[in-house]
Coordinates of C-alpha atoms in Angstrom, one line a residue:
Chain A
M215 CA 120.1 17.7 263.8
T216 CA 116.4 18.5 263.0
R217 CA 116.4 21.3 260.8
R218 CA 115.0 24.6 262.6
F219 CA 113.2 27.5 260.5
G220 CA 114.6 31.2 261.1
S221 CA 111.7 32.9 259.0
L222 CA 108.2 31.8 258.5
A223 CA 105.5 33.2 256.2
I224 CA 101.6 32.8 256.9
I225 CA 99.7 33.5 254.1
G226 CA 95.8 33.9 255.6
L227 CA 95.7 35.4 258.8
G228 CA 92.1 34.1 260.5
L229 CA 91.9 32.1 263.6
I230 CA 94.3 29.6 262.6
G231 CA 96.8 31.7 260.6
S232 CA 96.8 34.3 263.2
S233 CA 97.0 31.5 266.2
I234 CA 100.0 30.2 264.4
A235 CA 101.8 34.0 264.2
R236 CA 101.0 34.4 268.2
A237 CA 101.9 30.5 269.0
V238 CA 105.2 31.3 267.4
R239 CA 105.9 34.5 269.0
A240 CA 105.1 33.0 272.7
K241 CA 106.9 29.7 271.9
L242 CA 109.4 30.1 269.2
P243 CA 110.3 34.1 270.0
D244 CA 113.3 33.9 267.4
V245 CA 111.6 33.1 264.5
R246 CA 110.5 35.9 262.5
V247 CA 107.1 36.2 261.3
V248 CA 105.8 37.9 258.3
G249 CA 102.2 37.6 257.6
H250 CA 100.0 38.2 254.4
D251 CA 96.3 38.1 253.8
A252 CA 94.6 38.9 250.2
D253 CA 92.1 40.9 252.3
A254 CA 93.1 44.6 252.8
S255 CA 91.1 44.8 255.9
V256 CA 92.2 41.8 257.5
R257 CA 95.7 43.1 256.7
D258 CA 95.0 46.3 258.6
T259 CA 94.0 44.6 261.6
A260 CA 97.0 42.5 262.0
R261 CA 98.6 45.3 261.9
A262 CA 97.0 47.1 264.4
I263 CA 97.0 44.1 266.8
E264 CA 100.8 43.8 265.7
L265 CA 100.5 40.0 265.1
C266 CA 103.4 39.6 263.1
D267 CA 107.0 41.0 262.8
V268 CA 105.9 42.5 259.3
V269 CA 102.4 42.3 257.3
A270 CA 103.1 42.4 253.6
D271 CA 100.7 44.0 250.9
D272 CA 101.9 41.4 248.6
A273 CA 102.2 37.7 248.5
V274 CA 105.4 37.3 246.5
A275 CA 107.1 39.8 248.8
A276 CA 105.8 37.8 251.9
V277 CA 107.7 34.4 251.2
A278 CA 110.7 36.2 250.2
E279 CA 112.7 35.6 253.2
A280 CA 111.0 32.3 254.4
D281 CA 112.2 28.9 255.1
L282 CA 108.6 27.9 256.0
V283 CA 105.9 28.9 254.5
I284 CA 102.1 28.1 255.7
L285 CA 99.0 28.6 253.8
A286 CA 96.2 29.3 256.1
V287 CA 93.5 30.0 253.5
P288 CA 89.9 28.2 252.7
V289 CA 90.4 25.0 251.2
G290 CA 88.9 26.4 248.0
R291 CA 91.6 29.2 247.8
M292 CA 94.3 26.7 248.1
E293 CA 95.8 26.4 244.6
E294 CA 95.3 30.3 244.1
A295 CA 97.3 31.1 247.2
A296 CA 100.0 28.7 246.1
R297 CA 100.2 30.2 242.7
A298 CA 100.4 33.7 244.0
I299 CA 103.5 33.2 246.3
A300 CA 105.3 30.7 243.7
P301 CA 107.5 33.5 242.1
G302 CA 108.8 34.5 245.7
L303 CA 109.8 30.9 247.4
A304 CA 113.4 30.6 248.2
P305 CA 114.7 27.4 246.6
D306 CA 114.9 25.4 250.0
A307 CA 111.7 26.6 251.3
I308 CA 109.0 24.3 252.7
V309 CA 105.4 25.0 251.7
S310 CA 102.9 23.7 254.0
D311 CA 99.2 24.4 254.8
V312 CA 96.1 24.0 257.5
G313 CA 93.7 22.7 255.3
S314 CA 90.7 20.2 256.9
S315 CA 90.8 18.0 253.9
K316 CA 93.9 16.8 252.6
A317 CA 94.2 14.4 249.1
G318 CA 92.8 17.4 247.3
I319 CA 94.8 20.1 248.8
A320 CA 97.9 17.9 248.0
E321 CA 97.0 17.7 244.0
A322 CA 96.0 21.5 244.1
L323 CA 99.6 22.3 245.4
A324 CA 101.9 19.5 243.7
R325 CA 100.0 21.6 240.2
A326 CA 100.7 24.9 241.7
L327 CA 104.2 24.4 242.8
P328 CA 105.5 21.7 240.8
G329 CA 109.1 20.6 241.9
R330 CA 108.9 22.4 245.4
T331 CA 109.0 20.6 248.9
V332 CA 105.3 20.4 249.9
I333 CA 104.0 18.5 253.0
P334 CA 100.5 19.5 254.1
A335 CA 99.3 19.3 257.7
H336 CA 96.3 19.7 259.6
P337 CA 96.3 21.1 262.8
V338 CA 92.8 19.6 264.4
A339 CA 92.0 22.7 266.5
G340 CA 89.8 25.8 266.5
T341 CA 87.0 27.4 267.7
E342 CA 83.5 28.9 266.2
N343 CA 85.3 32.1 265.7
S344 CA 86.8 33.8 262.7
G345 CA 89.4 36.6 261.7
P346 CA 92.5 37.9 262.8
A347 CA 91.5 39.0 266.2
A348 CA 89.7 35.5 267.2
G349 CA 93.2 33.6 267.2
F350 CA 95.3 32.7 270.3
A351 CA 98.4 31.4 271.1
T352 CA 97.5 28.7 273.0
L353 CA 95.1 26.8 270.2
F354 CA 97.0 24.0 269.5
E355 CA 97.9 23.1 272.8
G356 CA 97.4 18.8 273.3
R357 CA 95.7 19.2 270.0
W358 CA 96.8 16.7 267.3
C359 CA 98.4 18.1 263.9
I360 CA 98.5 15.5 260.9
L361 CA 100.7 15.7 258.6
T362 CA 100.0 13.8 255.3
P363 CA 103.4 14.0 253.6
A364 CA 103.8 12.1 249.7
S365 CA 105.6 8.9 250.2
D366 CA 108.8 10.4 248.1
A367 CA 108.5 13.8 250.8
P368 CA 112.2 14.0 252.3
A369 CA 112.1 12.9 255.8
T370 CA 114.6 15.2 257.3
E371 CA 111.9 18.1 256.1
V372 CA 108.9 16.1 257.4
E373 CA 110.5 16.2 261.0
A374 CA 111.3 19.8 260.6
L375 CA 107.6 20.6 260.2
A376 CA 106.9 18.1 263.1
A377 CA 109.4 19.8 265.2
F378 CA 107.6 22.9 264.3
W379 CA 104.1 22.0 265.3
K380 CA 105.4 20.0 268.5
A381 CA 107.3 23.4 269.5
L382 CA 103.5 25.2 269.3
G383 CA 102.4 22.6 272.0
A384 CA 100.5 20.5 269.4
R385 CA 100.9 16.3 269.1
V386 CA 101.9 15.4 265.8
E387 CA 101.1 12.3 263.7
T388 CA 101.6 11.1 260.5
M389 CA 98.8 9.3 258.1
D390 CA 97.9 9.2 254.3
A391 CA 96.0 12.2 252.8
A392 CA 93.0 9.6 252.0
H393 CA 93.0 8.0 255.4
H394 CA 93.2 11.5 256.9
D395 CA 89.8 12.5 254.8
M396 CA 88.0 9.7 256.0
V397 CA 88.9 10.1 259.7
L398 CA 88.1 13.9 259.5
A399 CA 84.9 13.2 257.5
V400 CA 83.8 11.1 260.6
T401 CA 85.2 13.5 263.6
S402 CA 84.7 17.0 262.1
H403 CA 82.8 17.1 258.8
L404 CA 80.0 15.0 259.3
P405 CA 79.1 16.7 262.9
H406 CA 79.6 20.2 261.1
L407 CA 77.1 19.0 258.6
I408 CA 74.8 17.6 261.2
A409 CA 74.6 20.8 263.4
Y410 CA 74.3 23.1 260.3
T411 CA 71.2 20.9 259.3
I412 CA 69.6 20.9 262.7
V413 CA 70.2 24.3 263.3
G414 CA 68.5 25.3 260.0
T415 CA 65.8 22.9 260.7
A416 CA 64.7 24.4 264.1
S417 CA 64.9 28.1 263.1
E418 CA 62.0 27.3 260.1
L419 CA 59.6 25.2 261.8
E420 CA 56.0 26.5 261.4
E421 CA 54.9 24.9 264.9
V422 CA 57.3 26.5 266.8
T423 CA 58.8 30.0 266.7
E424 CA 62.5 30.9 266.2
S425 CA 62.3 32.9 269.5
E426 CA 61.4 29.8 271.2
V427 CA 64.2 27.7 269.9
I428 CA 66.3 30.2 271.3
K429 CA 64.9 30.5 274.8
Y430 CA 64.6 26.8 275.5
S431 CA 68.0 26.1 273.7
A432 CA 69.9 24.8 277.3
G433 CA 68.0 21.3 276.8
G434 CA 70.3 20.5 274.3
F435 CA 70.0 22.8 270.7
R436 CA 72.7 25.2 272.2
D437 CA 75.3 22.8 271.9
F438 CA 75.1 22.6 268.3
T439 CA 74.8 26.0 267.5
R440 CA 78.2 26.6 268.4
I441 CA 79.7 24.5 265.4
A442 CA 77.0 25.8 263.4
A443 CA 78.4 29.1 263.9
S444 CA 81.7 28.4 262.3
D445 CA 83.0 30.3 259.4
P446 CA 80.7 29.3 256.3
V447 CA 83.2 29.8 253.6
M448 CA 85.6 27.3 255.0
W449 CA 83.0 24.8 255.6
R450 CA 81.5 25.3 251.9
D451 CA 84.9 24.6 250.8
V452 CA 85.7 21.6 253.1
F453 CA 82.5 19.9 252.2
L454 CA 83.0 20.5 248.5
A455 CA 86.6 19.0 248.8
N456 CA 86.1 15.8 250.6
K457 CA 82.9 15.1 249.3
D458 CA 83.5 11.6 248.6
A459 CA 84.3 10.7 251.9
V460 CA 81.5 13.1 253.4
L461 CA 78.8 11.3 251.5
A462 CA 80.0 8.0 252.4
T463 CA 80.1 8.6 256.4
L464 CA 76.7 10.3 255.8
Q465 CA 75.0 7.3 254.5
R466 CA 76.1 5.2 257.4
F467 CA 74.6 8.4 259.6
N468 CA 71.5 8.1 257.7
E469 CA 71.2 3.8 258.3
D470 CA 71.6 4.3 261.8
L471 CA 69.1 7.4 262.1
T472 CA 66.9 5.3 260.1
A473 CA 67.3 2.5 262.4
L474 CA 66.8 4.6 265.8
Q475 CA 63.8 6.3 264.1
Q476 CA 62.1 2.7 263.6
A477 CA 62.9 1.8 267.2
I478 CA 61.0 5.0 268.5
R479 CA 58.0 4.1 266.2
R480 CA 57.9 0.8 267.3
G481 CA 58.4 1.7 270.8
D482 CA 61.3 -0.8 271.0
G483 CA 62.8 0.9 274.3
A484 CA 65.2 -2.1 274.8
R485 CA 67.2 -1.2 271.6
L486 CA 67.1 2.6 272.4
E487 CA 68.7 2.0 275.9
D488 CA 71.5 -0.4 274.5
W489 CA 72.3 2.1 271.8
F490 CA 72.4 5.0 274.3
T491 CA 74.5 2.8 276.6
R492 CA 77.2 2.2 274.4
T493 CA 77.4 6.0 273.1
R494 CA 78.0 7.1 277.0
A495 CA 81.5 5.1 277.0
I496 CA 83.1 7.5 274.1
R497 CA 82.9 10.3 276.0
R498 CA 84.6 9.1 278.9
S499 CA 87.3 7.9 276.6
I500 CA 87.6 11.3 275.2
I501 CA 88.3 12.8 278.6
E502 CA 90.5 10.1 279.8
Q503 CA 92.5 11.0 276.6
G504 CA 92.7 14.6 277.4
Q505 CA 90.7 15.6 274.0
D506 CA 87.9 17.2 276.2
D507 CA 87.3 18.7 279.5
A508 CA 85.9 16.4 282.2
A509 CA 84.1 19.1 283.9
P510 CA 80.2 18.5 283.3
D511 CA 78.5 20.5 280.6
F512 CA 81.8 21.6 279.1
G513 CA 82.2 23.5 282.1
R514 CA 79.9 26.1 281.4
K515 CA 79.2 28.6 284.4
H516 CA 76.1 28.0 286.4
Chain B
M121 CA 49.5 36.4 298.5
T122 CA 50.8 33.9 297.0
R123 CA 51.0 30.5 298.9
R124 CA 54.4 29.5 300.2
F125 CA 55.2 25.8 300.6
G126 CA 56.4 25.0 304.0
S127 CA 57.4 21.1 303.2
L128 CA 58.8 19.6 300.1
A129 CA 59.1 16.1 299.4
I130 CA 61.4 15.0 296.3
I131 CA 60.5 11.4 294.8
G132 CA 63.8 10.6 292.9
L133 CA 67.0 11.8 294.1
G134 CA 68.9 11.8 290.6
L135 CA 70.4 14.7 288.8
I136 CA 67.4 17.0 289.1
G137 CA 66.0 15.9 292.1
S138 CA 69.2 16.5 293.8
S139 CA 69.8 19.7 292.6
I140 CA 66.4 20.6 293.6
A141 CA 67.1 19.6 297.4
R142 CA 70.1 21.5 297.2
A143 CA 68.6 24.8 295.6
V144 CA 66.1 24.7 297.9
R145 CA 68.6 24.5 301.0
A146 CA 70.4 27.2 299.3
K147 CA 67.8 29.3 298.3
L148 CA 64.6 28.4 300.6
P149 CA 66.3 27.5 303.9
D150 CA 63.2 27.6 306.0
V151 CA 61.3 24.3 303.8
R152 CA 61.8 21.5 305.3
V153 CA 62.9 18.7 302.5
V154 CA 62.0 15.0 302.8
G155 CA 64.0 12.8 299.9
H156 CA 62.8 9.6 298.7
D157 CA 64.1 7.2 296.0
A158 CA 63.3 3.7 294.9
D159 CA 66.9 2.5 294.9
A160 CA 68.1 1.8 298.2
S161 CA 71.9 2.5 297.0
V162 CA 70.6 6.0 296.0
R163 CA 69.3 6.7 299.4
D164 CA 72.1 6.0 301.3
T165 CA 74.4 8.3 299.1
A166 CA 71.6 11.2 299.3
R167 CA 72.3 10.2 303.3
A168 CA 75.6 10.2 303.1
I169 CA 76.1 13.8 301.4
E170 CA 73.1 15.6 303.7
L171 CA 71.1 16.2 300.7
C172 CA 67.9 16.5 302.5
D173 CA 66.7 17.0 306.0
V174 CA 65.3 13.2 305.9
V175 CA 65.7 10.5 303.3
A176 CA 62.7 8.4 303.7
D177 CA 62.8 4.5 302.9
D178 CA 59.2 4.7 302.1
A179 CA 57.1 6.8 299.5
V180 CA 54.1 7.1 301.4
A181 CA 55.8 8.1 304.7
A182 CA 57.9 10.6 302.4
V183 CA 54.8 12.6 301.4
A184 CA 53.1 12.9 304.5
E185 CA 54.3 16.2 305.6
A186 CA 54.6 17.8 302.5
D187 CA 52.5 20.8 300.6
L188 CA 54.6 20.0 297.6
V189 CA 55.6 16.8 296.3
I190 CA 57.8 16.8 292.9
L191 CA 58.3 13.8 291.0
A192 CA 61.9 13.9 289.5
V193 CA 61.8 10.2 288.3
P194 CA 62.3 8.9 284.7
V195 CA 59.4 9.7 282.3
G196 CA 58.3 6.3 282.1
R197 CA 58.0 5.8 285.9
M198 CA 55.8 8.8 286.6
E199 CA 52.5 6.7 286.7
E200 CA 54.2 4.4 289.2
A201 CA 55.7 6.7 291.5
A202 CA 52.4 8.6 291.7
R203 CA 50.3 5.7 292.6
A204 CA 53.1 4.9 295.1
I205 CA 52.8 7.8 296.9
A206 CA 48.8 8.3 296.7
P207 CA 47.9 7.1 299.9
G208 CA 50.2 9.3 301.8
L209 CA 49.4 12.5 300.2
A210 CA 47.8 15.4 302.2
P211 CA 44.5 16.9 301.3
D212 CA 46.0 20.2 300.1
A213 CA 49.4 19.1 298.6
I214 CA 50.0 20.0 295.1
V215 CA 51.5 17.2 293.0
S216 CA 54.4 18.3 290.1
D217 CA 57.2 16.7 288.2
V218 CA 60.5 17.6 286.1
G219 CA 59.5 15.4 283.0
S220 CA 60.8 16.6 279.4
S221 CA 57.6 15.8 277.9
K222 CA 54.2 16.8 279.3
A223 CA 51.2 15.6 277.7
G224 CA 51.7 11.9 278.5
I225 CA 52.6 12.8 282.0
A226 CA 49.7 14.9 282.5
E227 CA 47.3 12.0 281.5
A228 CA 49.2 9.5 283.6
L229 CA 49.3 11.5 287.0
A230 CA 45.2 12.4 286.3
R231 CA 45.0 8.6 286.1
A232 CA 47.2 7.9 289.0
L233 CA 45.8 10.7 291.5
P234 CA 42.1 11.6 290.4
G235 CA 40.9 14.5 292.0
R236 CA 44.3 15.8 293.1
T237 CA 45.9 18.9 292.4
V238 CA 48.7 18.3 289.7
I239 CA 50.5 21.0 287.8
P240 CA 53.2 19.3 285.6
A241 CA 56.5 21.3 285.1
H242 CA 59.9 20.9 283.1
P243 CA 62.6 22.6 284.5
V244 CA 64.8 23.2 281.0
A245 CA 68.1 22.4 282.6
G246 CA 70.6 19.6 282.9
T247 CA 74.2 17.9 282.5
E248 CA 75.2 14.9 280.8
N249 CA 76.2 13.4 284.3
S250 CA 73.5 11.3 286.4
G251 CA 72.8 10.6 290.2
P252 CA 72.7 12.2 293.4
A253 CA 76.1 13.3 293.6
A254 CA 75.7 15.0 290.3
G255 CA 73.5 17.8 291.3
F256 CA 74.3 21.4 292.0
A257 CA 72.7 24.4 293.4
T258 CA 72.9 26.8 290.8
L259 CA 71.8 24.3 287.8
F260 CA 68.5 26.0 287.4
E261 CA 69.8 29.7 287.6
G262 CA 68.6 31.6 284.8
R263 CA 67.2 28.7 283.0
W264 CA 63.6 28.2 282.0
C265 CA 61.1 26.1 283.9
I266 CA 57.9 25.7 281.7
L267 CA 54.6 25.1 283.5
T268 CA 52.0 23.0 281.7
P269 CA 48.7 23.4 284.0
A270 CA 45.7 21.8 282.6
S271 CA 43.1 24.4 281.9
D272 CA 41.3 24.1 285.1
A273 CA 44.3 24.0 287.4
P274 CA 43.7 26.5 290.4
A275 CA 45.3 29.7 289.5
T276 CA 46.5 30.3 293.2
E277 CA 48.2 27.0 292.7
V278 CA 50.0 27.6 289.6
E279 CA 51.1 30.8 291.0
A280 CA 52.5 29.5 294.3
L281 CA 54.5 26.7 292.1
A282 CA 56.0 29.4 289.6
A283 CA 56.9 31.4 292.7
F284 CA 58.8 28.1 294.2
W285 CA 61.0 27.7 290.7
K286 CA 61.7 31.5 290.7
A287 CA 63.2 31.6 294.0
L288 CA 65.4 28.7 292.9
G289 CA 66.5 31.2 290.2
A290 CA 64.6 29.8 287.3
R291 CA 62.5 31.8 284.9
V292 CA 59.0 30.7 284.5
E293 CA 56.6 30.2 281.3
T294 CA 53.1 28.7 281.2
M295 CA 51.9 26.7 277.9
D296 CA 49.9 23.9 276.6
A297 CA 51.4 20.7 277.5
A298 CA 51.1 19.7 273.4
H299 CA 53.0 23.0 272.6
H300 CA 55.5 22.3 275.2
D301 CA 56.3 18.6 273.5
M302 CA 56.9 20.1 270.1
V303 CA 58.8 22.9 271.5
L304 CA 61.1 20.3 273.4
A305 CA 61.3 17.8 270.5
V306 CA 62.9 20.8 268.4
T307 CA 65.4 22.4 271.0
S308 CA 66.0 19.1 273.2
H309 CA 64.8 15.8 271.9
L310 CA 65.6 15.8 268.3
P311 CA 69.4 17.2 269.4
H312 CA 69.9 14.4 271.5
L313 CA 68.7 11.9 269.0
I314 CA 71.0 13.2 266.4
A315 CA 73.9 13.3 269.1
Y316 CA 73.4 9.6 270.0
T317 CA 73.3 8.7 266.5
I318 CA 76.5 10.1 265.2
V319 CA 78.3 8.9 268.4
G320 CA 77.1 5.4 267.9
T321 CA 77.8 5.7 263.8
A322 CA 81.2 7.0 264.6
S323 CA 82.2 4.3 266.8
E324 CA 81.4 1.2 264.4
L325 CA 82.9 2.2 260.9
E326 CA 85.3 -0.5 259.4
E327 CA 87.3 2.2 258.1
V328 CA 88.3 4.4 260.7
T329 CA 88.9 2.9 264.3
E330 CA 87.3 4.2 267.5
S331 CA 90.7 5.1 269.0
E332 CA 91.0 7.4 265.9
V333 CA 87.8 8.7 266.2
I334 CA 88.5 9.7 270.1
K335 CA 91.9 10.9 269.2
Y336 CA 90.8 13.3 266.6
S337 CA 87.4 14.3 268.2
A338 CA 88.4 17.7 268.8
G339 CA 87.5 18.5 265.4
G340 CA 83.8 18.7 266.4
F341 CA 82.6 15.3 267.2
R342 CA 83.5 15.7 270.9
D343 CA 80.7 18.4 271.1
F344 CA 78.1 15.7 270.4
T345 CA 79.5 13.1 272.7
R346 CA 78.3 15.3 275.8
I347 CA 74.7 14.9 275.3
A348 CA 75.0 11.6 274.1
A349 CA 76.4 10.6 277.3
S350 CA 73.0 11.4 279.0
D351 CA 71.1 9.0 281.0
P352 CA 69.9 6.0 278.9
V353 CA 67.0 5.3 280.7
M354 CA 65.7 8.7 281.3
W355 CA 66.2 9.3 277.5
R356 CA 64.7 5.8 276.4
D357 CA 61.5 7.0 278.0
V358 CA 61.6 10.6 276.8
F359 CA 61.5 9.3 272.9
L360 CA 58.7 6.6 273.8
A361 CA 56.7 9.2 275.5
N362 CA 57.0 12.1 273.0
K363 CA 57.4 9.7 269.8
D364 CA 54.9 11.7 267.6
A365 CA 56.6 15.1 268.3
V366 CA 60.0 13.7 267.9
L367 CA 59.3 11.5 264.7
A368 CA 57.5 14.7 263.1
T369 CA 60.6 16.9 263.8
L370 CA 62.8 14.1 262.8
Q371 CA 61.1 14.1 259.2
R372 CA 61.9 17.9 258.8
F373 CA 65.4 17.3 259.8
N374 CA 66.0 14.7 257.1
E375 CA 64.4 16.5 254.6
D376 CA 66.8 19.3 255.3
L377 CA 69.8 16.6 255.5
T378 CA 68.7 15.5 251.9
A379 CA 68.8 19.0 250.6
L380 CA 72.0 19.5 251.6
Q381 CA 73.6 16.3 250.9
Q382 CA 72.5 17.1 247.2
A383 CA 74.1 20.5 247.4
I384 CA 77.3 18.4 248.0
R385 CA 77.0 15.9 245.8
R386 CA 76.1 18.4 242.8
G387 CA 78.9 20.9 244.3
D388 CA 76.4 23.6 244.9
G389 CA 78.8 25.6 247.0
A390 CA 76.2 28.8 246.9
R391 CA 73.5 26.9 248.6
L392 CA 75.6 25.5 251.1
E393 CA 77.0 28.8 252.0
D394 CA 74.1 30.5 252.2
W395 CA 72.6 27.7 254.4
F396 CA 75.6 28.2 256.9
T397 CA 75.4 32.0 257.1
R398 CA 72.1 31.8 258.0
T399 CA 72.6 29.4 260.9
R400 CA 75.4 31.4 262.3
A401 CA 72.8 34.3 263.2
I402 CA 71.1 31.7 265.6
R403 CA 74.0 31.5 267.8
R404 CA 74.4 35.2 268.7
S405 CA 71.0 35.5 269.9
I406 CA 71.2 32.3 271.9
I407 CA 74.2 34.2 273.6
E408 CA 72.4 37.9 273.3
Q409 CA 69.6 36.0 275.3
G410 CA 71.5 34.6 278.4
Q411 CA 71.4 31.0 277.2
D412 CA 74.7 30.3 276.4
D413 CA 78.4 31.4 277.2
A414 CA 79.6 34.0 275.0
A415 CA 83.0 32.4 275.4
P416 CA 84.5 31.0 272.3
D417 CA 84.7 27.1 272.3
F418 CA 82.1 27.2 275.4
G419 CA 85.0 28.4 277.3
R420 CA 86.9 25.5 277.4
K421 CA 90.2 25.7 278.7
H422 CA 93.0 25.9 275.9

């Protein structure tokens, strides 16, 4: 029988941490939820909105009763957060996380928590908003949560963590941490880097004012501003932690961009049309597989 | 008193042309609408869905009664479409268009329609769908329509065209064609080029399968697939027609991307965080100015 968790500690109460708290309350009402955040103002907000059963001021106290601890802090703070909870961890507690890069985190958690059961995880879900008030219970519904257990991780514990995420509405996949980092470099990190770049570029041109860019953004630009509004610290850490895979995919992107640039310069319409026709099919597949809304324009109101 | 149009001819019944037909029916029910498309199957669809008062098989016949003719064909077909209607145009008819680049179209229409009143226009609105069934009456609501009249265009006729677009719900701005092309290169053409590129890149990596890219696309990638699903012929023509401005803005983008790439390689977190903090403000301005939805994640259902 799959192990069920009775008491959860969430360390870090931003968008993801607070969404986990809300989802657990909605889907697993018997699970006790203790939250902690290093930032006192975040703890105050969490208390004011009654996010958890208890919001602890102290990381050690937060995890004392927990059989599952989820670290939901920026990637660059994972090791520090793990060290902070170490003295309070129960012997059979499982420690997991929600970080967007996995190989580096696995190493950091192994260093900080020797001999502990650590099973890294990454729910591929989010919005451009951040902070404890931005979370919501259905964030993980139909989204994938990727577990990257080490090869010697106990299968029953991996199964228990998978069951937990499924209970929150997620679909669960397991893969190697290095492969995760390559997949996410393509599907998430590179898109964020490109969006951050173009929004910065557009806001600093001499020929076109920032107010014009904003005014006429419905021609396509506004789509990029959504992910370029994501949390700066979280994304700084992701790029630093997943440097190699991000730079490798960026190189491939640059090659393709150079090829299209050349096609435009040379007036090679056939090459452009061929490329643009192929990319259209990808959108259809994403909609068919339930990973985006079929409504035109993301279902924006018109 | 501003001239009001009594009879409109729309040449090209795709997303934009068919949306104009629907908006006119909803907002200006006294205006007679005659449609034409060079493609017989598009004409059949337009008749089946009763898009216009009349769908004409012939371009000359379509414009015979019109005091306003709007060319809504891909940019590369504007000149041909203008030549096709020339023999049928009434002496006082105004000819306009909806193309996404303006300087080249102004020249093409002047060549094809010497001595005629031509006032180019660009409604900055659309979705990733195309064809006569994809249009809807509220597409232009709250969006900007940019008019780029030549310096010697009759002011009363420019005013009449502006009033027409306002009646469809659009906000109207007038600017020089060359400046339009630079503004749209930034706010629309470059974003489309980048989106087309990254979607192509992601679908052709060896290390990550296309099915993985689709599966985990909610991490950011799926946002790009929407505009990379836009009409391939329309966009081929836009890049060829607005080549100089697109290549100029692309160069600026490449410089910025190289700088961020270098920051990642060197582990310069401060530079990344600073950049990502600045881009966040742009999103807020776009929402404040009514150019996008304030709902997180574009208001997608969760």
